[in-house]
Short mmCIF file of C-alpha atoms in Angstrom, two decimals:
data_model
loop_
_atom_site.label_atom_id
_atom_site.label_comp_id
_atom_site.label_asym_id
_atom_site.label_seq_id
_atom_site.Cartn_x
_atom_site.Cartn_y
_atom_site.Cartn_z
CA MET A 1 -23.66 -88.82 41.44
CA ILE A 2 -23.53 -92.07 43.25
CA ASN A 3 -24.32 -94.04 40.00
CA ASN A 4 -21.56 -91.92 38.16
CA THR A 5 -19.10 -92.75 41.10
CA ARG A 6 -19.92 -96.58 40.90
CA HIS A 7 -19.35 -96.36 37.12
CA ILE A 8 -15.84 -94.85 37.56
CA PHE A 9 -14.87 -97.14 40.15
CA THR A 10 -16.05 -100.05 38.06
CA LEU A 11 -14.04 -98.93 35.14
CA LEU A 12 -11.06 -97.99 37.35
CA THR A 13 -11.17 -101.84 38.75
CA LEU A 14 -11.24 -103.15 35.32
CA LEU A 15 -8.45 -101.32 34.11
CA VAL A 16 -6.41 -102.47 37.03
CA VAL A 17 -7.34 -106.22 36.27
CA ILE A 18 -6.42 -105.84 32.90
CA THR A 19 -3.14 -103.88 33.36
CA VAL A 20 -2.06 -106.80 36.02
CA SER A 21 -3.13 -109.55 33.39
CA ILE A 22 -1.09 -107.94 30.71
CA VAL A 23 1.83 -107.49 33.29
CA SER A 24 1.77 -111.41 34.43
CA THR A 25 1.43 -112.38 30.78
CA SER A 26 4.54 -110.34 29.58
CA LYS A 27 6.65 -111.77 32.50
CA ASN A 28 5.63 -115.53 31.51
CA VAL A 29 6.30 -114.77 28.20
CA SER A 30 9.74 -113.51 28.64
CA ALA A 31 10.52 -116.03 31.36
CA ALA A 32 10.47 -118.82 28.60
CA PRO A 33 14.12 -118.76 26.93
CA ASP A 34 14.46 -118.68 23.18
CA PRO A 35 15.92 -122.19 22.25
CA PHE A 36 17.34 -120.96 18.98
CA ALA A 37 19.56 -118.19 20.71
CA ASP A 38 20.31 -120.38 23.63
CA PHE A 39 21.90 -122.82 21.05
CA TYR A 40 23.49 -120.08 19.16
CA GLN A 41 25.35 -118.57 22.31
CA LYS A 42 26.06 -121.65 24.28
CA ASN A 43 26.45 -124.23 21.62
CA CYS A 44 27.10 -123.13 18.08
CA VAL A 45 29.11 -120.07 18.30
CA PRO A 46 31.63 -121.92 20.89
CA GLU A 47 31.75 -125.24 19.37
CA ALA A 48 32.63 -123.41 15.97
CA GLN A 49 35.36 -121.66 17.27
CA ALA A 50 36.74 -124.49 19.33
CA SER A 51 36.87 -126.22 15.84
CA GLY A 52 39.32 -123.32 14.72
CA LEU A 53 37.04 -120.81 12.93
CA THR A 54 37.42 -117.15 13.87
CA LYS A 55 34.33 -115.44 15.86
CA GLU A 56 33.25 -113.78 12.53
CA GLU A 57 33.21 -117.02 10.62
CA SER A 58 31.42 -118.85 13.56
CA ARG A 59 28.95 -116.22 13.71
CA LYS A 60 28.10 -116.43 10.11
CA LEU A 61 28.28 -120.27 10.24
CA CYS A 62 25.77 -120.20 13.34
CA ASN A 63 23.56 -117.39 11.83
CA CYS A 64 22.88 -119.70 8.76
CA THR A 65 22.33 -123.12 10.89
CA VAL A 66 19.93 -121.25 13.50
CA ASN A 67 18.07 -119.59 10.47
CA THR A 68 17.98 -123.28 8.94
CA LEU A 69 16.64 -124.54 12.22
CA LYS A 70 14.20 -121.94 12.54
CA SER A 71 12.79 -122.81 9.12
CA LYS A 72 12.56 -126.53 9.56
CA HIS A 73 11.73 -126.80 13.44
CA THR A 74 8.85 -125.28 15.55
CA PHE A 75 9.88 -123.43 19.00
CA ASN A 76 8.66 -126.77 20.84
CA ASP A 77 10.24 -129.09 18.65
CA PHE A 78 13.79 -127.37 18.59
CA GLN A 79 13.44 -126.96 22.32
CA ASN A 80 13.15 -130.96 22.65
CA LEU A 81 15.71 -131.67 20.17
CA LEU A 82 18.29 -129.06 21.83
CA SER A 83 17.44 -130.95 25.07
CA ARG A 84 17.95 -134.30 23.57
CA TYR A 85 21.27 -133.04 21.94
CA ARG A 86 22.64 -131.40 25.46
CA ASN A 87 21.72 -134.89 27.18
CA ARG A 88 24.19 -136.46 24.45
CA ASP A 89 21.55 -138.02 22.38
CA PRO A 90 23.39 -139.48 19.21
CA LYS A 91 20.22 -138.80 16.83
CA ALA A 92 19.92 -135.15 17.88
CA LYS A 93 23.60 -134.64 17.33
CA GLU A 94 23.34 -136.12 13.79
CA ILE A 95 20.29 -133.95 12.84
CA LEU A 96 22.28 -130.68 14.46
CA THR A 97 25.51 -131.60 12.80
CA SER A 98 23.82 -132.20 9.36
CA TYR A 99 22.51 -128.54 9.48
CA GLY A 100 25.93 -127.18 10.45
CA THR A 101 27.68 -128.97 7.93
CA ALA A 102 25.23 -127.77 4.95
CA CYS A 103 25.89 -124.30 6.65
CA PHE A 104 29.76 -124.78 6.88
CA ASP A 105 29.73 -125.69 3.12
CA LYS A 106 27.89 -122.50 2.29
CA VAL A 107 29.90 -120.17 4.71
CA LEU A 108 33.19 -121.62 3.64
CA GLY A 109 32.45 -121.24 -0.23
CA ASP A 110 31.45 -117.68 0.65
CA LEU A 111 34.62 -117.20 2.33
CA LEU A 112 36.82 -118.53 -0.14
CA PHE A 113 35.20 -116.50 -3.02
CA GLU A 114 35.07 -113.04 -1.06
CA ASP A 115 36.55 -110.37 -3.04
#
């Protein structure tokens, strides 16, 4: 009976340790903001609207831009690029603007030729 109790206690302790580990890991993962979503919400859409696009046009443009950025940059690489952009690095601005311009041409073309 004592052996059985020790075994159950050991298993319960292990279960608690694993649960705490999983909860801690999930908190750490969710604590890191997604730089792509951050750029979309704080930079791309507001700047596109400020330039005269409607909210819907801005969303289409920024969806294209962010999808392109995700295909070209890793999470960490883009986080670095975004930080440089927000610190007014001209090269970072040039890089982000080039993606936005390519998407603008595509989105504008789609808007002009919609049925």
